[in-house]
Protein backbone atom coordinates (compact mmCIF):
# COMPACT_ATOMS: atom_id res chain seq x y z
CA UNK A 1 0.00 0.00 0.00
CA UNK A 2 1.33 3.42 -0.94
CA UNK A 3 0.99 6.98 0.30
CA UNK A 4 -1.86 8.69 -1.56
CA UNK A 5 0.27 11.77 -2.31
CA UNK A 6 3.04 9.84 -4.09
CA UNK A 7 1.15 10.43 -7.33
CA UNK A 8 2.41 14.04 -7.21
CA UNK A 9 6.03 13.02 -6.68
CA UNK A 10 8.82 11.44 -8.69
CA UNK A 11 8.95 8.24 -6.67
CA UNK A 12 12.06 6.89 -8.32
CA UNK A 13 14.25 9.54 -6.65
CA UNK A 14 12.69 9.43 -3.18
CA UNK A 15 13.60 9.79 -0.35
CA UNK A 16 14.47 13.46 -0.64
CA UNK A 17 18.04 14.69 -0.35
CA UNK A 18 17.23 16.63 2.84
CA UNK A 19 18.75 15.75 6.23
CA UNK A 20 16.70 13.74 8.77
CA UNK A 21 14.22 16.03 10.56
CA UNK A 22 14.58 18.86 8.03
CA UNK A 23 11.51 21.05 7.57
CA UNK A 24 11.88 21.15 3.78
CA UNK A 25 10.22 17.74 3.47
CA UNK A 26 7.33 18.96 5.60
CA UNK A 27 6.89 21.95 3.30
CA UNK A 28 6.79 19.59 0.29
CA UNK A 29 4.24 17.47 2.17
CA UNK A 30 2.10 20.56 2.95
CA UNK A 31 2.40 21.81 -0.65
CA UNK A 32 1.18 18.57 -2.23
CA UNK A 33 -1.56 18.37 0.42
CA UNK A 34 -2.76 21.85 -0.62
CA UNK A 35 -2.70 20.88 -4.30
CA UNK A 36 -4.55 17.67 -3.54
CA UNK A 37 -7.28 19.49 -1.58
CA UNK A 38 -7.73 22.12 -4.29
CA UNK A 39 -7.66 19.42 -6.99
CA UNK A 40 -5.22 21.44 -9.07
CA UNK A 41 -3.68 19.59 -12.00
CA UNK A 42 0.08 19.53 -11.23
CA UNK A 43 0.77 19.83 -14.95
CA UNK A 44 -0.67 23.36 -14.79
CA UNK A 45 1.84 24.36 -12.12
CA UNK A 46 5.23 25.79 -13.00
CA UNK A 47 7.47 25.81 -9.96
CA UNK A 48 10.51 28.06 -9.96
CA UNK A 49 13.34 27.67 -7.48
CA UNK A 50 16.74 29.18 -6.85
CA UNK A 51 19.76 27.72 -5.09
CA UNK A 52 19.76 26.21 -1.61
CA UNK A 53 18.20 23.41 0.41
CA UNK A 54 14.69 24.84 0.07
CA UNK A 55 15.04 24.99 -3.70
CA UNK A 56 15.18 21.21 -3.63
CA UNK A 57 11.60 21.06 -2.37
CA UNK A 58 9.81 21.05 -5.75
CA UNK A 59 12.87 20.35 -7.87
CA UNK A 60 13.19 17.50 -8.77
CA UNK A 61 10.63 15.76 -6.52
CA UNK A 62 7.42 17.48 -7.60
CA UNK A 63 5.84 16.01 -10.74
CA UNK A 64 5.32 19.26 -12.63
CA UNK A 65 7.29 21.70 -14.73
CA UNK A 66 10.21 23.07 -12.76
CA UNK A 67 12.71 25.82 -13.39
CA UNK A 68 15.78 25.48 -11.16
CA UNK A 69 17.44 28.86 -11.63
CA UNK A 70 20.52 30.77 -10.48
CA UNK A 71 21.01 31.97 -6.91
CA UNK A 72 18.48 34.60 -5.87
CA UNK A 73 16.87 34.96 -9.28
CA UNK A 74 13.87 32.66 -8.85
CA UNK A 75 11.38 35.54 -8.73
CA UNK A 76 12.92 37.26 -11.77
CA UNK A 77 12.55 34.04 -13.81
CA UNK A 78 9.06 33.45 -12.40
CA UNK A 79 7.93 36.96 -13.38
CA UNK A 80 9.00 36.19 -16.95
CA UNK A 81 7.08 32.91 -16.92
CA UNK A 82 3.95 34.60 -15.54
CA UNK A 83 4.01 37.36 -18.15
CA UNK A 84 4.26 34.85 -21.00
CA UNK A 85 1.90 32.26 -19.45
CA UNK A 86 -0.59 34.30 -17.40
CA UNK A 87 -2.99 31.36 -17.07
CA UNK A 88 -0.48 29.06 -15.42
CA UNK A 89 0.01 28.70 -11.68
CA UNK A 90 3.54 29.93 -11.06
CA UNK A 91 4.88 28.85 -7.67
CA UNK A 92 8.22 29.97 -6.24
CA UNK A 93 9.66 27.90 -3.40
CA UNK A 94 13.04 29.11 -2.17
CA UNK A 95 14.92 29.89 0.99
CA UNK A 96 15.74 32.94 3.07
CA UNK A 97 19.25 33.26 1.67
CA UNK A 98 17.86 33.10 -1.83
CA UNK A 99 14.81 35.39 -1.59
CA UNK A 100 15.66 37.67 1.35
CA UNK A 101 19.43 37.75 0.82
CA UNK A 102 20.79 37.82 -2.70
CA UNK A 103 17.34 38.08 -4.32
CA UNK A 104 15.91 40.60 -1.85
CA UNK A 105 15.32 43.31 -4.42
CA UNK A 106 13.51 40.95 -6.80
CA UNK A 107 11.20 40.00 -3.94
CA UNK A 108 10.38 43.57 -2.92
CA UNK A 109 9.68 44.70 -6.46
CA UNK A 110 7.66 41.65 -7.46
CA UNK A 111 5.49 42.36 -4.38
CA UNK A 112 5.26 46.05 -5.33
CA UNK A 113 4.26 45.17 -8.91
CA UNK A 114 1.82 42.60 -7.54
CA UNK A 115 2.91 39.93 -10.01
CA UNK A 116 0.59 36.90 -9.81
CA UNK A 117 3.06 34.54 -8.20
CA UNK A 118 2.66 32.23 -5.22
CA UNK A 119 5.85 32.52 -3.19
CA UNK A 120 6.72 30.18 -0.34
CA UNK A 121 9.83 31.44 1.44
CA UNK A 122 11.27 28.69 3.61
CA UNK A 123 13.06 30.52 6.40
CA UNK A 124 15.47 28.22 8.23
CA UNK A 125 17.58 31.11 9.62
CA UNK A 126 20.75 29.99 7.83
CA UNK A 127 22.55 29.19 4.57
CA UNK A 128 22.25 25.47 5.23
CA UNK A 129 23.54 23.80 2.06
CA UNK A 130 26.83 25.70 2.03
CA UNK A 131 27.74 24.98 5.64
CA UNK A 132 25.73 27.20 7.99
CA UNK A 133 26.74 30.76 7.15
CA UNK A 134 24.84 33.72 8.62
CA UNK A 135 21.80 34.80 6.57
CA UNK A 136 19.66 37.98 6.65
CA UNK A 137 17.14 36.20 8.88
CA UNK A 138 19.60 34.71 11.41
CA UNK A 139 18.60 35.91 14.90
CA UNK A 140 20.81 38.37 16.79
CA UNK A 141 23.51 36.90 18.99
CA UNK A 142 23.64 33.32 17.68
CA UNK A 143 26.74 31.43 16.60
CA UNK A 144 27.03 30.36 12.96
CA UNK A 145 30.02 29.23 10.92
CA UNK A 146 30.70 32.80 9.75
CA UNK A 147 29.82 34.46 13.07
CA UNK A 148 31.86 32.30 15.48
CA UNK A 149 31.77 35.06 18.12
CA UNK A 150 27.97 35.55 17.77
CA UNK A 151 25.94 37.45 15.20
CA UNK A 152 26.03 41.25 15.48
CA UNK A 153 23.21 41.82 12.94
CA UNK A 154 19.48 41.98 13.53
CA UNK A 155 17.21 39.70 11.47
CA UNK A 156 15.00 40.96 8.67
CA UNK A 157 11.24 40.67 9.23
CA UNK A 158 10.71 39.50 5.69
CA UNK A 159 6.95 38.86 5.77
CA UNK A 160 6.28 42.35 7.17
CA UNK A 161 8.53 43.81 4.47
CA UNK A 162 6.59 42.05 1.70
CA UNK A 163 3.30 43.18 3.26
CA UNK A 164 4.55 46.78 3.28
CA UNK A 165 5.69 46.42 -0.34
CA UNK A 166 2.07 45.82 -1.36
CA UNK A 167 1.54 42.08 -1.85
CA UNK A 168 -2.06 40.86 -2.09
CA UNK A 169 -1.61 38.04 0.43
CA UNK A 170 1.03 37.70 3.16
CA UNK A 171 1.19 35.14 5.97
CA UNK A 172 3.72 33.53 8.25
CA UNK A 173 3.54 30.01 9.68
CA UNK A 174 5.99 27.48 11.07
CA UNK A 175 6.32 23.78 10.28
CA UNK A 176 4.73 23.11 13.68
CA UNK A 177 1.46 24.76 12.51
CA UNK A 178 1.12 22.27 9.66
CA UNK A 179 -2.68 22.33 9.28
CA UNK A 180 -2.80 26.13 9.34
CA UNK A 181 0.07 26.16 6.87
CA UNK A 182 -1.76 23.89 4.43
CA UNK A 183 -4.90 26.06 4.65
CA UNK A 184 -2.77 29.16 4.11
CA UNK A 185 -1.00 27.57 1.13
CA UNK A 186 -4.42 26.90 -0.39
CA UNK A 187 -5.42 30.55 0.12
CA UNK A 188 -2.16 31.69 -1.46
CA UNK A 189 -2.66 29.42 -4.49
CA UNK A 190 -6.13 30.89 -5.01
CA UNK A 191 -4.99 34.50 -4.62
CA UNK A 192 -4.81 36.66 -7.72
CA UNK A 193 -1.73 38.82 -7.42
CA UNK A 194 1.37 38.36 -5.31
CA UNK A 195 0.85 35.80 -2.54
CA UNK A 196 3.61 35.25 -0.02
CA UNK A 197 4.02 32.86 2.90
CA UNK A 198 7.09 32.87 5.11
CA UNK A 199 7.40 29.32 6.40
CA UNK A 200 9.67 29.22 9.44
CA UNK A 201 11.36 25.86 9.15
CA UNK A 202 13.94 23.84 11.05
CA UNK A 203 17.54 23.15 10.09
CA UNK A 204 18.78 20.80 12.82
CA UNK A 205 22.12 20.20 11.10
CA UNK A 206 23.62 23.52 9.99
CA UNK A 207 21.78 25.83 12.43
CA UNK A 208 20.30 23.74 15.23
CA UNK A 209 23.46 22.04 16.41
CA UNK A 210 25.06 25.41 17.19
CA UNK A 211 22.08 26.73 19.15
CA UNK A 212 21.13 23.60 21.07
CA UNK A 213 18.24 22.44 18.87
CA UNK A 214 19.79 19.25 17.62
CA UNK A 215 16.81 17.51 16.02
CA UNK A 216 13.57 18.25 14.25
CA UNK A 217 11.50 17.45 17.34
CA UNK A 218 13.36 19.96 19.57
CA UNK A 219 13.02 22.59 16.86
CA UNK A 220 9.27 22.06 16.43
CA UNK A 221 8.80 22.26 20.22
CA UNK A 222 10.72 25.55 20.10
CA UNK A 223 8.35 26.85 17.39
CA UNK A 224 5.37 25.75 19.47
CA UNK A 225 6.59 27.60 22.56
CA UNK A 226 7.78 30.76 20.81
CA UNK A 227 4.93 31.43 18.38
CA UNK A 228 2.49 34.28 18.95
CA UNK A 229 -0.63 34.89 16.88
CA UNK A 230 -0.97 38.13 14.91
CA UNK A 231 -3.90 39.16 17.10
CA UNK A 232 -2.01 38.61 20.36
CA UNK A 233 1.13 40.30 19.00
CA UNK A 234 -0.81 43.57 18.66
CA UNK A 235 -1.20 43.74 22.45
CA UNK A 236 2.50 43.11 23.08
CA UNK A 237 5.38 45.58 23.18
CA UNK A 238 8.43 45.33 20.94
CA UNK A 239 10.54 44.06 23.86
CA UNK A 240 7.99 41.32 24.62
CA UNK A 241 8.00 40.26 20.97
CA UNK A 242 11.79 39.89 20.92
CA UNK A 243 12.61 36.33 19.85
CA UNK A 244 8.97 35.47 19.17
CA UNK A 245 7.57 34.24 15.86
CA UNK A 246 4.40 36.10 14.88
CA UNK A 247 2.21 33.64 13.00
CA UNK A 248 -0.95 34.24 11.00
CA UNK A 249 -2.17 36.29 8.08
CA UNK A 250 -0.43 39.65 7.86
CA UNK A 251 -2.03 41.20 4.78
CA UNK A 252 -4.85 40.69 2.33
CA UNK A 253 -5.62 43.14 -0.46
CA UNK A 254 -7.50 43.09 -3.74
CA UNK A 255 -5.16 45.11 -5.96
CA UNK A 256 -5.16 44.34 -9.70
CA UNK A 257 -2.59 41.79 -10.76
CA UNK A 258 0.45 42.93 -12.80
CA UNK A 259 0.07 40.82 -15.96
CA UNK A 260 -3.63 41.73 -16.11
CA UNK A 261 -2.80 45.46 -16.09
CA UNK A 262 -0.01 44.86 -18.60
CA UNK A 263 -2.31 43.02 -21.02
CA UNK A 264 -4.93 45.73 -20.68
CA UNK A 265 -2.40 48.41 -21.63
CA UNK A 266 -1.12 46.36 -24.58
CA UNK A 267 -4.68 45.78 -25.79
CA UNK A 268 -5.55 49.49 -25.47
CA UNK A 269 -2.47 50.49 -27.44
CA UNK A 270 -3.25 47.91 -30.15
CA UNK A 271 -6.79 49.12 -30.61
CA UNK A 272 -5.88 52.79 -30.17
CA UNK A 273 -8.23 53.29 -27.21
CA UNK A 274 -5.50 53.94 -24.62
CA UNK A 275 -3.84 57.08 -23.41
CA UNK B 1 -4.69 2.21 10.53
CA UNK B 2 -1.05 3.35 10.51
CA UNK B 3 1.10 2.23 7.59
CA UNK B 4 4.87 2.78 7.67
CA UNK B 5 6.82 2.86 4.41
CA UNK B 6 10.27 2.03 5.76
CA UNK B 7 12.00 2.62 2.42
CA UNK B 8 11.70 6.39 2.82
CA UNK B 9 12.12 6.84 6.58
CA UNK B 10 15.12 8.81 7.85
CA UNK B 11 14.42 8.16 11.51
CA UNK B 12 13.71 11.74 12.61
CA UNK B 13 11.12 10.53 15.18
CA UNK B 14 8.82 13.52 14.61
CA UNK B 15 5.83 11.17 14.13
CA UNK B 16 6.58 9.34 17.38
CA UNK B 17 6.92 12.56 19.39
CA UNK B 18 3.78 14.24 18.08
CA UNK B 19 1.48 11.20 18.13
CA UNK B 20 -1.19 12.16 20.70
CA UNK B 21 -2.20 8.54 21.26
CA UNK B 22 1.28 7.05 21.84
CA UNK B 23 0.70 4.52 19.07
CA UNK B 24 4.32 4.59 17.87
CA UNK B 25 7.78 3.84 19.24
CA UNK B 26 11.32 3.68 17.86
CA UNK B 27 12.09 0.36 16.23
CA UNK B 28 14.98 -1.63 17.67
CA UNK B 29 16.21 -2.60 14.23
CA UNK B 30 17.49 -0.35 11.48
CA UNK B 31 15.79 -0.08 8.09
CA UNK B 32 17.50 -0.64 4.71
CA UNK B 33 19.08 2.84 4.92
CA UNK B 34 20.44 2.40 8.42
CA UNK B 35 17.85 4.53 10.24
CA UNK B 36 15.71 3.60 13.24
CA UNK B 37 12.24 3.83 11.71
CA UNK B 38 9.10 4.02 13.88
CA UNK B 39 7.19 0.90 14.82
CA UNK B 40 3.49 0.62 15.62
CA UNK B 41 2.98 -0.27 19.29
CA UNK B 42 -0.77 -0.46 19.19
CA UNK B 43 -3.03 0.20 16.19
CA UNK B 44 -5.95 0.63 18.62
CA UNK B 45 -4.30 3.78 20.01
CA UNK B 46 -4.55 5.43 16.58
CA UNK B 47 -7.42 7.89 16.21
CA UNK B 48 -6.62 8.64 12.54
CA UNK B 49 -5.81 12.26 13.41
CA UNK B 50 -3.16 12.17 10.66
CA UNK B 51 -0.70 14.20 12.72
CA UNK B 52 2.11 11.76 11.80
CA UNK B 53 1.18 11.77 8.12
CA UNK B 54 1.12 15.58 7.89
CA UNK B 55 4.32 16.06 9.89
CA UNK B 56 6.39 13.40 8.11
CA UNK B 57 9.05 15.08 5.95
CA UNK B 58 9.57 11.93 3.90
CA UNK B 59 6.11 10.53 3.06
CA UNK B 60 7.07 7.44 5.07
CA UNK B 61 4.02 7.18 7.33
CA UNK B 62 0.35 7.48 6.49
CA UNK B 63 -3.10 6.60 7.69
CA UNK B 64 -5.54 4.36 5.88
CA UNK B 65 -9.11 4.36 7.08
CA UNK B 66 -10.15 0.93 8.33
CA UNK B 67 -12.62 -1.00 6.22
CA UNK B 68 -14.95 -1.22 9.25
CA UNK B 69 -15.02 2.51 10.01
CA UNK B 70 -15.37 3.32 6.30
CA UNK B 71 -18.54 1.25 6.20
CA UNK B 72 -19.95 2.83 9.33
XYZ file of C-alpha atoms in Angstrom:
347
model
C 0.000 0.000 0.000
C 1.325 3.422 -0.942
C 0.994 6.981 0.302
C -1.864 8.691 -1.563
C 0.274 11.766 -2.307
C 3.038 9.844 -4.088
C 1.146 10.425 -7.334
C 2.406 14.036 -7.213
C 6.030 13.022 -6.680
C 8.815 11.443 -8.686
C 8.946 8.238 -6.667
C 12.062 6.892 -8.322
C 14.246 9.543 -6.648
C 12.694 9.435 -3.179
C 13.604 9.785 -0.352
C 14.467 13.462 -0.645
C 18.037 14.695 -0.351
C 17.230 16.629 2.841
C 18.746 15.747 6.232
C 16.696 13.744 8.771
C 14.218 16.026 10.557
C 14.583 18.865 8.028
C 11.514 21.049 7.568
C 11.878 21.148 3.781
C 10.222 17.735 3.466
C 7.328 18.963 5.602
C 6.889 21.951 3.295
C 6.789 19.592 0.295
C 4.236 17.467 2.169
C 2.105 20.556 2.946
C 2.402 21.806 -0.652
C 1.176 18.573 -2.232
C -1.556 18.375 0.423
C -2.762 21.851 -0.616
C -2.699 20.879 -4.300
C -4.553 17.668 -3.538
C -7.275 19.489 -1.580
C -7.735 22.123 -4.286
C -7.659 19.417 -6.991
C -5.222 21.437 -9.071
C -3.675 19.594 -12.002
C 0.080 19.532 -11.230
C 0.766 19.831 -14.953
C -0.670 23.360 -14.785
C 1.838 24.360 -12.119
C 5.225 25.791 -13.003
C 7.471 25.813 -9.962
C 10.510 28.060 -9.959
C 13.342 27.672 -7.478
C 16.745 29.181 -6.851
C 19.758 27.717 -5.090
C 19.759 26.209 -1.614
C 18.204 23.407 0.406
C 14.693 24.839 0.068
C 15.038 24.995 -3.702
C 15.178 21.212 -3.632
C 11.599 21.060 -2.371
C 9.813 21.054 -5.754
C 12.867 20.351 -7.872
C 13.193 17.503 -8.768
C 10.631 15.765 -6.525
C 7.418 17.476 -7.605
C 5.843 16.007 -10.738
C 5.320 19.257 -12.629
C 7.286 21.702 -14.729
C 10.215 23.068 -12.758
C 12.714 25.819 -13.391
C 15.783 25.483 -11.162
C 17.443 28.858 -11.634
C 20.516 30.772 -10.482
C 21.011 31.968 -6.909
C 18.476 34.605 -5.866
C 16.865 34.963 -9.282
C 13.867 32.655 -8.848
C 11.379 35.544 -8.733
C 12.921 37.256 -11.774
C 12.548 34.045 -13.808
C 9.058 33.453 -12.397
C 7.935 36.957 -13.381
C 9.000 36.187 -16.946
C 7.083 32.910 -16.918
C 3.952 34.595 -15.538
C 4.009 37.362 -18.148
C 4.255 34.847 -21.002
C 1.898 32.256 -19.452
C -0.594 34.300 -17.402
C -2.993 31.365 -17.067
C -0.477 29.064 -15.417
C 0.005 28.703 -11.680
C 3.543 29.934 -11.059
C 4.883 28.854 -7.671
C 8.220 29.966 -6.242
C 9.661 27.900 -3.404
C 13.043 29.111 -2.175
C 14.924 29.887 0.988
C 15.744 32.936 3.067
C 19.255 33.260 1.670
C 17.859 33.104 -1.828
C 14.813 35.388 -1.595
C 15.660 37.666 1.348
C 19.428 37.754 0.822
C 20.787 37.821 -2.705
C 17.345 38.076 -4.318
C 15.913 40.599 -1.849
C 15.318 43.313 -4.418
C 13.514 40.953 -6.796
C 11.198 39.997 -3.941
C 10.378 43.575 -2.918
C 9.684 44.701 -6.462
C 7.656 41.648 -7.457
C 5.486 42.363 -4.385
C 5.259 46.048 -5.331
C 4.257 45.169 -8.910
C 1.818 42.602 -7.539
C 2.911 39.926 -10.009
C 0.588 36.900 -9.812
C 3.060 34.537 -8.204
C 2.660 32.231 -5.223
C 5.851 32.522 -3.191
C 6.725 30.179 -0.336
C 9.831 31.439 1.437
C 11.268 28.685 3.607
C 13.060 30.519 6.404
C 15.473 28.225 8.226
C 17.580 31.113 9.615
C 20.753 29.991 7.828
C 22.551 29.194 4.573
C 22.249 25.470 5.227
C 23.539 23.800 2.064
C 26.834 25.701 2.030
C 27.737 24.981 5.635
C 25.733 27.200 7.991
C 26.740 30.764 7.151
C 24.845 33.723 8.618
C 21.795 34.800 6.570
C 19.663 37.981 6.648
C 17.144 36.197 8.878
C 19.601 34.714 11.407
C 18.603 35.912 14.905
C 20.815 38.366 16.788
C 23.512 36.898 18.986
C 23.643 33.319 17.678
C 26.740 31.433 16.600
C 27.029 30.364 12.960
C 30.018 29.226 10.915
C 30.700 32.800 9.747
C 29.816 34.461 13.068
C 31.856 32.302 15.477
C 31.770 35.059 18.124
C 27.974 35.552 17.768
C 25.942 37.453 15.198
C 26.031 41.254 15.480
C 23.214 41.817 12.940
C 19.476 41.980 13.529
C 17.212 39.701 11.466
C 14.998 40.962 8.668
C 11.235 40.668 9.226
C 10.709 39.501 5.691
C 6.947 38.856 5.772
C 6.278 42.346 7.170
C 8.531 43.809 4.470
C 6.592 42.051 1.704
C 3.296 43.176 3.262
C 4.548 46.776 3.283
C 5.694 46.419 -0.339
C 2.075 45.817 -1.356
C 1.543 42.076 -1.845
C -2.058 40.859 -2.087
C -1.608 38.039 0.427
C 1.025 37.697 3.162
C 1.188 35.143 5.967
C 3.723 33.528 8.251
C 3.542 30.006 9.684
C 5.985 27.484 11.068
C 6.316 23.784 10.276
C 4.731 23.106 13.681
C 1.462 24.763 12.507
C 1.123 22.274 9.664
C -2.677 22.325 9.282
C -2.800 26.129 9.342
C 0.073 26.161 6.874
C -1.759 23.889 4.434
C -4.899 26.065 4.654
C -2.765 29.163 4.115
C -1.001 27.567 1.128
C -4.422 26.899 -0.385
C -5.422 30.545 0.118
C -2.161 31.686 -1.463
C -2.658 29.418 -4.486
C -6.128 30.891 -5.010
C -4.986 34.504 -4.622
C -4.807 36.662 -7.723
C -1.733 38.825 -7.425
C 1.367 38.363 -5.307
C 0.850 35.801 -2.543
C 3.610 35.248 -0.021
C 4.023 32.857 2.899
C 7.090 32.866 5.112
C 7.404 29.318 6.401
C 9.666 29.219 9.440
C 11.361 25.858 9.152
C 13.943 23.843 11.049
C 17.540 23.148 10.094
C 18.780 20.804 12.819
C 22.115 20.200 11.102
C 23.616 23.521 9.988
C 21.785 25.834 12.434
C 20.296 23.744 15.232
C 23.458 22.038 16.413
C 25.064 25.413 17.187
C 22.079 26.729 19.154
C 21.134 23.597 21.073
C 18.244 22.438 18.868
C 19.786 19.250 17.625
C 16.815 17.510 16.023
C 13.568 18.254 14.254
C 11.503 17.455 17.345
C 13.365 19.964 19.575
C 13.018 22.589 16.859
C 9.274 22.057 16.434
C 8.797 22.261 20.220
C 10.719 25.550 20.100
C 8.348 26.851 17.386
C 5.367 25.748 19.472
C 6.588 27.603 22.564
C 7.779 30.757 20.813
C 4.932 31.431 18.379
C 2.495 34.277 18.950
C -0.635 34.889 16.885
C -0.966 38.127 14.913
C -3.903 39.160 17.105
C -2.011 38.610 20.360
C 1.126 40.298 19.005
C -0.809 43.567 18.658
C -1.197 43.740 22.449
C 2.504 43.114 23.077
C 5.382 45.584 23.184
C 8.430 45.326 20.941
C 10.536 44.055 23.864
C 7.994 41.323 24.618
C 8.003 40.263 20.968
C 11.794 39.892 20.923
C 12.610 36.326 19.845
C 8.965 35.466 19.172
C 7.569 34.235 15.862
C 4.402 36.102 14.881
C 2.205 33.636 13.002
C -0.953 34.237 11.005
C -2.165 36.286 8.076
C -0.430 39.648 7.860
C -2.033 41.200 4.784
C -4.847 40.692 2.333
C -5.624 43.140 -0.459
C -7.504 43.095 -3.741
C -5.156 45.112 -5.957
C -5.160 44.343 -9.700
C -2.586 41.792 -10.763
C 0.446 42.935 -12.804
C 0.068 40.820 -15.962
C -3.631 41.732 -16.111
C -2.798 45.458 -16.095
C -0.010 44.861 -18.598
C -2.306 43.020 -21.019
C -4.933 45.732 -20.681
C -2.404 48.414 -21.632
C -1.124 46.364 -24.576
C -4.681 45.779 -25.790
C -5.551 49.489 -25.468
C -2.475 50.485 -27.436
C -3.245 47.909 -30.155
C -6.793 49.122 -30.608
C -5.885 52.790 -30.173
C -8.233 53.291 -27.212
C -5.500 53.941 -24.622
C -3.837 57.080 -23.405
C -4.690 2.208 10.530
C -1.050 3.354 10.513
C 1.099 2.225 7.594
C 4.869 2.779 7.673
C 6.821 2.858 4.414
C 10.267 2.031 5.759
C 11.998 2.625 2.421
C 11.700 6.393 2.819
C 12.119 6.836 6.579
C 15.122 8.807 7.845
C 14.415 8.156 11.510
C 13.712 11.741 12.608
C 11.115 10.526 15.175
C 8.821 13.522 14.612
C 5.833 11.168 14.132
C 6.579 9.340 17.381
C 6.925 12.564 19.395
C 3.776 14.239 18.085
C 1.477 11.197 18.134
C -1.192 12.157 20.700
C -2.200 8.539 21.255
C 1.277 7.046 21.835
C 0.699 4.520 19.070
C 4.325 4.588 17.874
C 7.776 3.837 19.240
C 11.316 3.680 17.856
C 12.088 0.361 16.227
C 14.980 -1.626 17.667
C 16.213 -2.597 14.230
C 17.490 -0.346 11.479
C 15.794 -0.076 8.086
C 17.499 -0.639 4.707
C 19.077 2.841 4.917
C 20.437 2.398 8.423
C 17.855 4.526 10.242
C 15.708 3.598 13.236
C 12.238 3.829 11.714
C 9.104 4.015 13.885
C 7.189 0.899 14.823
C 3.493 0.622 15.619
C 2.980 -0.275 19.286
C -0.773 -0.464 19.194
C -3.032 0.200 16.192
C -5.947 0.629 18.625
C -4.301 3.778 20.009
C -4.554 5.426 16.575
C -7.420 7.889 16.212
C -6.620 8.644 12.545
C -5.815 12.260 13.415
C -3.159 12.167 10.664
C -0.699 14.197 12.718
C 2.109 11.760 11.800
C 1.181 11.768 8.117
C 1.118 15.577 7.889
C 4.317 16.061 9.891
C 6.386 13.398 8.107
C 9.052 15.084 5.954
C 9.566 11.931 3.896
C 6.107 10.529 3.062
C 7.070 7.440 5.070
C 4.024 7.179 7.335
C 0.346 7.478 6.492
C -3.099 6.602 7.692
C -5.537 4.359 5.883
C -9.108 4.356 7.079
C -10.151 0.929 8.326
C -12.622 -0.999 6.223
C -14.945 -1.219 9.249
C -15.018 2.511 10.007
C -15.369 3.319 6.301
C -18.545 1.254 6.197
C -19.949 2.826 9.334
